[in-house]
Coordinates of C-alpha atoms and ligand atoms in Angstrom, one line a residue:
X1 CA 6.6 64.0 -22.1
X2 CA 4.5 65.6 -19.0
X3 CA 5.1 64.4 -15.6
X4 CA 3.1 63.6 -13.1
X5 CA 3.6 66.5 -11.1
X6 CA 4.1 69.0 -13.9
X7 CA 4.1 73.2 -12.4
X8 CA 2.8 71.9 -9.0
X9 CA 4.6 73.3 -5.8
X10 CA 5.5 70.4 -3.5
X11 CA 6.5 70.4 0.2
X12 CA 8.2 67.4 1.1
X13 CA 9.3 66.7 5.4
X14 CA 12.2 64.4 6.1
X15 CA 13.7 66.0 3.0
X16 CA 17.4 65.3 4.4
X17 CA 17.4 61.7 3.7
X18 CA 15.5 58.2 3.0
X19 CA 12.1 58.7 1.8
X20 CA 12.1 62.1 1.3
X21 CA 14.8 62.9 -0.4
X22 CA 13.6 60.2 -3.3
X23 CA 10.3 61.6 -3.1
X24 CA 12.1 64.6 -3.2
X25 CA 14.0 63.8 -6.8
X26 CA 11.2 61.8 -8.1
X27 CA 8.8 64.9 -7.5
X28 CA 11.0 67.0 -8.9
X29 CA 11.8 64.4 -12.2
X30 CA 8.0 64.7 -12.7
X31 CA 8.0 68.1 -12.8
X32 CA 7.5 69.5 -9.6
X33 CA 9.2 72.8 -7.8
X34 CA 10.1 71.3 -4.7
X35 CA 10.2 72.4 -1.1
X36 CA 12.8 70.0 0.5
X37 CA 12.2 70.4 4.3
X38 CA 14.1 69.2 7.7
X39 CA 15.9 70.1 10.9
X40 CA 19.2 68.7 9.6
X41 CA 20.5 71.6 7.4
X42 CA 23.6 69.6 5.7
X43 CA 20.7 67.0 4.8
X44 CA 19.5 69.7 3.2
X45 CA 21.6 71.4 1.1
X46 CA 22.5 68.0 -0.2
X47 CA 19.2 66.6 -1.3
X48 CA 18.7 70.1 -2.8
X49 CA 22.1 69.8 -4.8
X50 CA 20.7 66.2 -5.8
X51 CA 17.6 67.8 -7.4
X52 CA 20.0 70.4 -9.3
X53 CA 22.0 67.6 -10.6
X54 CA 19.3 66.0 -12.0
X55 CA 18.1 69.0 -13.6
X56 CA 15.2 69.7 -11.0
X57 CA 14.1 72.5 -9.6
X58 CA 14.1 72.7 -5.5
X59 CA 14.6 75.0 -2.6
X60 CA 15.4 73.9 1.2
X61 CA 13.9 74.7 4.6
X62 CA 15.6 74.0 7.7
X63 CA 12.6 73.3 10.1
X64 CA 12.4 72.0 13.1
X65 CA 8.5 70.7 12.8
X66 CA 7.9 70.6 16.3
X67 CA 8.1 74.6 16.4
X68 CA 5.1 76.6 14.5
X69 CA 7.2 79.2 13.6
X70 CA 9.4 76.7 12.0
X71 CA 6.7 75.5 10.2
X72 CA 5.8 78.9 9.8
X73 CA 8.8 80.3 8.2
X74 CA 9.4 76.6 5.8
X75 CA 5.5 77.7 4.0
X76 CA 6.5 80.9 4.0
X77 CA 9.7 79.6 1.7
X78 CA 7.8 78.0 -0.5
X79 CA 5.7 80.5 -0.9
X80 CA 8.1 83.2 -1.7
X81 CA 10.0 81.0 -3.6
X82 CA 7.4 79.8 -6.0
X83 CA 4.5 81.7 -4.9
X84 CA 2.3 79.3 -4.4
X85 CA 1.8 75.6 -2.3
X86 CA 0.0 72.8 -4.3
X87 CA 0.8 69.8 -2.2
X88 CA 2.7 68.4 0.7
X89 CA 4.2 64.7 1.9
X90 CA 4.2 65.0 5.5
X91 CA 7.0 62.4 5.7
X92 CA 9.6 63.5 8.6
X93 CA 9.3 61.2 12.1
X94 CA 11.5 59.4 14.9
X95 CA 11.2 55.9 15.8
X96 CA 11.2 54.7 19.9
X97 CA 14.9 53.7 19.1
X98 CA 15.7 56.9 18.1
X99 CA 14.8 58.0 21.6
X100 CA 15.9 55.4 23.3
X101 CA 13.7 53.4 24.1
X102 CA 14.4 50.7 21.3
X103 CA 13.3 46.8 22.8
X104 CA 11.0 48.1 25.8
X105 CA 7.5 47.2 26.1
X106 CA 4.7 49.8 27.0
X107 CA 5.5 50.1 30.9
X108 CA 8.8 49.7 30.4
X109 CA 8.6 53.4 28.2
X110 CA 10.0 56.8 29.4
X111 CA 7.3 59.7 29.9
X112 CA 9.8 62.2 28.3
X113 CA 10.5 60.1 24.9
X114 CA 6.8 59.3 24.8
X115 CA 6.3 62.8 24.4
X116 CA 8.9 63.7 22.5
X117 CA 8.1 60.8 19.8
X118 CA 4.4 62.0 19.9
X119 CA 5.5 65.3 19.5
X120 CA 7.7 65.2 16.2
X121 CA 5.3 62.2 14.9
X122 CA 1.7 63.5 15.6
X123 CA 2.1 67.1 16.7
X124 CA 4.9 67.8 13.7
X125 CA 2.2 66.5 11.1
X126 CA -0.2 68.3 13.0
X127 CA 0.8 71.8 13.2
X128 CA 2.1 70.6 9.1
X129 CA -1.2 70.1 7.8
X130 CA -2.7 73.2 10.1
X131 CA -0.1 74.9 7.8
X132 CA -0.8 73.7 4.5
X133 CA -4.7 74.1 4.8
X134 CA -4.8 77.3 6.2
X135 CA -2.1 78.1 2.7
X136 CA -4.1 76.5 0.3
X137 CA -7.3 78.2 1.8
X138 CA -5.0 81.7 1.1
X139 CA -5.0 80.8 -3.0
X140 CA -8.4 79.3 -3.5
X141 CA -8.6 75.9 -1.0
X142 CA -7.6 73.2 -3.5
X143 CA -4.6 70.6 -2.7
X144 CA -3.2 67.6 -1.8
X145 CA -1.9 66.2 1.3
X146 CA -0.1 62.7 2.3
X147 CA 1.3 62.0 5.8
X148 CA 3.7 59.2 6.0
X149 CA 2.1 56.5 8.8
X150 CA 4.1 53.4 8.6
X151 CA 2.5 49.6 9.4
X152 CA 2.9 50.3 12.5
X153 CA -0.2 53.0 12.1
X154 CA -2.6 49.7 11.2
X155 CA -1.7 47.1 13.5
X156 CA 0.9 46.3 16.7
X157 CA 4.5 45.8 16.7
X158 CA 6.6 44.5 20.2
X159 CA 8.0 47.1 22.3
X160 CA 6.9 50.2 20.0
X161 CA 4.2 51.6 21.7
X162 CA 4.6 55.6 21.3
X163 CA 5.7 55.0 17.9
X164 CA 2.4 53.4 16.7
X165 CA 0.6 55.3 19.1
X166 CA 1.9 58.4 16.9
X167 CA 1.3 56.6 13.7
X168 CA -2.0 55.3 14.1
X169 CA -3.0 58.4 15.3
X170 CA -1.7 60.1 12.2
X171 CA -3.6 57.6 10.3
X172 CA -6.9 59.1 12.5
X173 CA -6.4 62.8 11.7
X174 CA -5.6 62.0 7.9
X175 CA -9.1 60.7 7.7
X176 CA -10.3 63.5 10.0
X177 CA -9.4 66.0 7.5
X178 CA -10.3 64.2 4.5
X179 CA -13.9 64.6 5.8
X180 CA -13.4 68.3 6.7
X181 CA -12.4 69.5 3.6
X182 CA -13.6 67.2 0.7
X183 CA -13.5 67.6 -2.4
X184 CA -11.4 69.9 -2.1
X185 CA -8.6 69.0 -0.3
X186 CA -7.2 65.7 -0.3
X187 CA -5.7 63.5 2.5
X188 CA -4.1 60.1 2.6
X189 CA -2.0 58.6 4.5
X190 CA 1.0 56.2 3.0
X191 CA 2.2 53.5 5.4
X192 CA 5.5 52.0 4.6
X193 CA 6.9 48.2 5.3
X194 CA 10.6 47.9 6.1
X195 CA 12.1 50.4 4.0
X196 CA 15.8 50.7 3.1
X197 CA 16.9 54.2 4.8
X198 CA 19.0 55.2 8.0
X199 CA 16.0 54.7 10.3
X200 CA 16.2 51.2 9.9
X201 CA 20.1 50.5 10.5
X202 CA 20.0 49.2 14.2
X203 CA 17.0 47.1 13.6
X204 CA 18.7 45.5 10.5
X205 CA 22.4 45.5 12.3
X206 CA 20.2 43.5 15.2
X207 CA 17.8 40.7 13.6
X208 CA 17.6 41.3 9.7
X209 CA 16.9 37.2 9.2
X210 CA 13.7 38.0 11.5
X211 CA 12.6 40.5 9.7
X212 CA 13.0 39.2 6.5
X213 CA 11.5 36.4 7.1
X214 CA 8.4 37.9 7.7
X215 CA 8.4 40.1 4.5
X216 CA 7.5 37.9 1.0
X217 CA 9.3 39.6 -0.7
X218 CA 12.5 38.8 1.1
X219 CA 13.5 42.2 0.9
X220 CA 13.3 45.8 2.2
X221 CA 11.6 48.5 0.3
X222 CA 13.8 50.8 -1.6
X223 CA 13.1 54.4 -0.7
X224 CA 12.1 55.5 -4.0
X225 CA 9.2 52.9 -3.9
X226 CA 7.8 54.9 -1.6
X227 CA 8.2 57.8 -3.4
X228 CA 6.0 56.6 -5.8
X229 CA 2.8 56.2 -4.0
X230 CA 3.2 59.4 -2.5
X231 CA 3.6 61.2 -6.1
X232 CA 0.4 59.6 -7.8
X233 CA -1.5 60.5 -4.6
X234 CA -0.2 63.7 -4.8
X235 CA -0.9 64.2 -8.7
X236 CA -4.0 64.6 -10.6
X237 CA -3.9 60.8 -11.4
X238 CA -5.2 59.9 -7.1
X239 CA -8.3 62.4 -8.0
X240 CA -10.7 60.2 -6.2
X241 CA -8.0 59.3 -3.6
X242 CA -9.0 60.4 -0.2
X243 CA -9.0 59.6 3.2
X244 CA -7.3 56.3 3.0
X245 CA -4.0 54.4 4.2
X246 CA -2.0 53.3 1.3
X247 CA -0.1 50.4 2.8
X248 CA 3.1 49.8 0.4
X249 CA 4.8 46.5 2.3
X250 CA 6.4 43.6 0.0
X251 CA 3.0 41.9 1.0
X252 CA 3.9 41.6 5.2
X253 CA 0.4 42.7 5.9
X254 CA -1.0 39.9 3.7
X255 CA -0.3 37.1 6.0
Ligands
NAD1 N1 12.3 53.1 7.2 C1 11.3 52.4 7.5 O1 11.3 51.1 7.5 C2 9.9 53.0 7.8 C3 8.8 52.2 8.0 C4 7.6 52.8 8.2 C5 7.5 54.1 8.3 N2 8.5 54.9 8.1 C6 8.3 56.4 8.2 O2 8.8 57.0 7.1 C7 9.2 58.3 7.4 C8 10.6 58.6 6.8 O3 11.5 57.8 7.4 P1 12.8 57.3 6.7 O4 12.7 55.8 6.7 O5 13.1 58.0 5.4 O6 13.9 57.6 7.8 P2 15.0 58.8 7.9 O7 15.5 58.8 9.3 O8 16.0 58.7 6.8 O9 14.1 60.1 7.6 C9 13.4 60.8 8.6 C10 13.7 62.3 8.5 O10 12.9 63.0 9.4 C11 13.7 64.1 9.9 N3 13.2 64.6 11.2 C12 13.2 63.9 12.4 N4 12.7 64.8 13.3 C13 12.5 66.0 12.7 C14 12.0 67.2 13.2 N5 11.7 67.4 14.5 N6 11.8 68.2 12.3 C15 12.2 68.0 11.0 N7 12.6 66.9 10.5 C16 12.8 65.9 11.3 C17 15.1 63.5 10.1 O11 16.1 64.4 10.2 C18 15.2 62.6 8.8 O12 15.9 63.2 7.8 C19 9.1 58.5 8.9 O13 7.9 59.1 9.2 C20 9.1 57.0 9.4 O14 8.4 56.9 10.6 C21 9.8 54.4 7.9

C-alpha cells in the first residue's frame, strides 16, 4: 500500500513532543523521510528513536528557531541527509504561560515576554518559511508548507494577547505567501482546539470543567489528530489546498 507521503522529505518544528512528534511518526508511517526539529535535544533523539521503532525513517535537528543559523544548519540536515526538502509543518511555539504571563490581560503583559512569544511564534515561522522557499527554489520551486496557528489565530481568548497576536499573525503571512508563490508552493495554516500535549498541563491542572465545557466534543484533541490534517495538506491529496486556516477543534468554533 502507498502512503500518503510516500519519498517526500518532510521537516517537521516542535519535533520533541505533542504535535510534532505524532506528525512526526504519522509522516514517517506514510512514508516520509523525516526531519524531526527542536531546541530540546533529548526530545529529540527520542522522537527520532520512536520513528526507528516503528520502522520509519528520520533524522533530528537541534534548532533553536529563533536563530537563522539554526535554521540554517536544521535545512542544511535535511538536505545532506536526504538531499532534498519536499515539505515542512512549521509546528514549534510558546504560549503566554510559558513565559509567564499566564492569567494577565493585555496591559497587564511584560514587554520582554511579548517579544520573546512573538519571536519564537511569528519570527521562528518566519525566518522557517524564508528557509524552506529559498530551499525549494534551490531544486526547482515546488513544495508544501503548513504553520501550526491555533484558535487563538481566528478569534480572542482572555488574557492571551501576544500569543494570538503571534498566531493570527501567522495566520496573515500563511496567506501572504500563498499568493506569492502559487501554484507552486503551497501554504496553509492548521489551527488546533484544545489539544492533549504538555502545553496544555497548567491550563487543564487549573479549570479543565471550563474548558470542556466549551468543547462539544467533551474532550481534548489527541495529538495525532492533528497530525492528520497537517499530512493530507502536506501530500499530493491537498493539491488545491492553499492559503487557508484549517481549524481542527471538536466543533468549539461552531457555537
Ligand atoms: N496544545 C494545544 O492545545 C494547542 C492549541 C492550539 C495551538 N497549539 C500550537 O501547536 C503547536 C505545538 O504545540 P504542542 O501542543 O504540541 O505543545 P508542545 O509544548 O508539546 O510542543 C511545542 C514544541 O515547540 C518547541 N519549541 C519551543 N520553542 C522553540 C524554539 N525556540 N525553537 C525550537 N523549538 C521550540 C518545544 O520545545 C516543544 O517541543 C504550537 O505552535 C502551539 O502553539 C497547541
Amino acid at each position: 500500500m502507498s502512503g500518503m507521503l510516500d519519498g517526500k522529505v518532510v521537516l517537521v518544528t516542535g519535533a520533541a513532543g505533542g504535535i510534532g512528534r505524532a506528525s512526526a511518526l504519522l509522516f514517517a508511517q506514510e512514508g516520509a523521510k523525516v526531519v524531526a526539529a527542536d531546541v530540546r535535544a533529548e526530545g529529540v533523539d527520542e522522537t527520532v528513536a520512536i520513528v526507528k521503532a516503528e520502522g520509519g525513517e528520520a533524522t533530528g535537528a537541534v534548532a533553536d528557531l529563533t536563530r537563522s543559523t539554526d535554521i540554517d544548519a536544521m535545512i542544511a540536515k535535511a538536505v545532506e541527509t536526504y538531499g532534498r526538502l519536499d515539505g515542512a509543518f512549521n509546528n514549534a511555539g510558546i504560549t503566554g504561560g510559558q513565559v509567564g504571563q499566564g492569567g494577565k490581560p493585555t496591559a497587564e503583559w511584560d514587554e520582554e515576554a511579548f517579544d520573546r512569544i512573538i519571536g519564537v511564534n511569528l519570527k521562528g515561522t518566519w525566518l522557517c518559511m524564508r528557509a524552506e522557499i529559498r530551499q525549494f527554489q534551490a531544486q526547482g520551486g515546488v513544495g508544501a508548507i503548513v504553520n501550526t496557528a491555533s484558535l487563538a489565530g481566528v478569534t480572542g481568548f482572555l488574557t492571551t494577547s501576544g500569543y494570538t497576536a503571534s498566531k493570527h499573525a501567522v495566520v496573515g503571512m500563511t496567506k501572504t505567501a500563498a499568493l506569492e508563490y502559487a501554484p507552486d508552493i503551497r501554504f496553509n495554516a492548521l489551527c488546533p482546539g484544545y489539544v492533549n500535549t504538555d502545553m496544555l498541563k497548567d491550563t487543564m491542572a487549573r479549570r479543565a470543567d471550563k474548558v470542556l465545557s466549551r468543547i462539544p466534543f467533551g474532550r481534548l484533541a489527541e495529538a495525532k489528530e492533528l497530525a492528520e490534517m497537517a499530512c493530507w495538506l502536506l501530500s499530493e491529496r491537498g493539491s488545491y489546498a492553499t492559503g487557508q486556516t484549517f481549524v481542527v477543534d471538536g466543533g468549539y468554533m461552531a457555537g
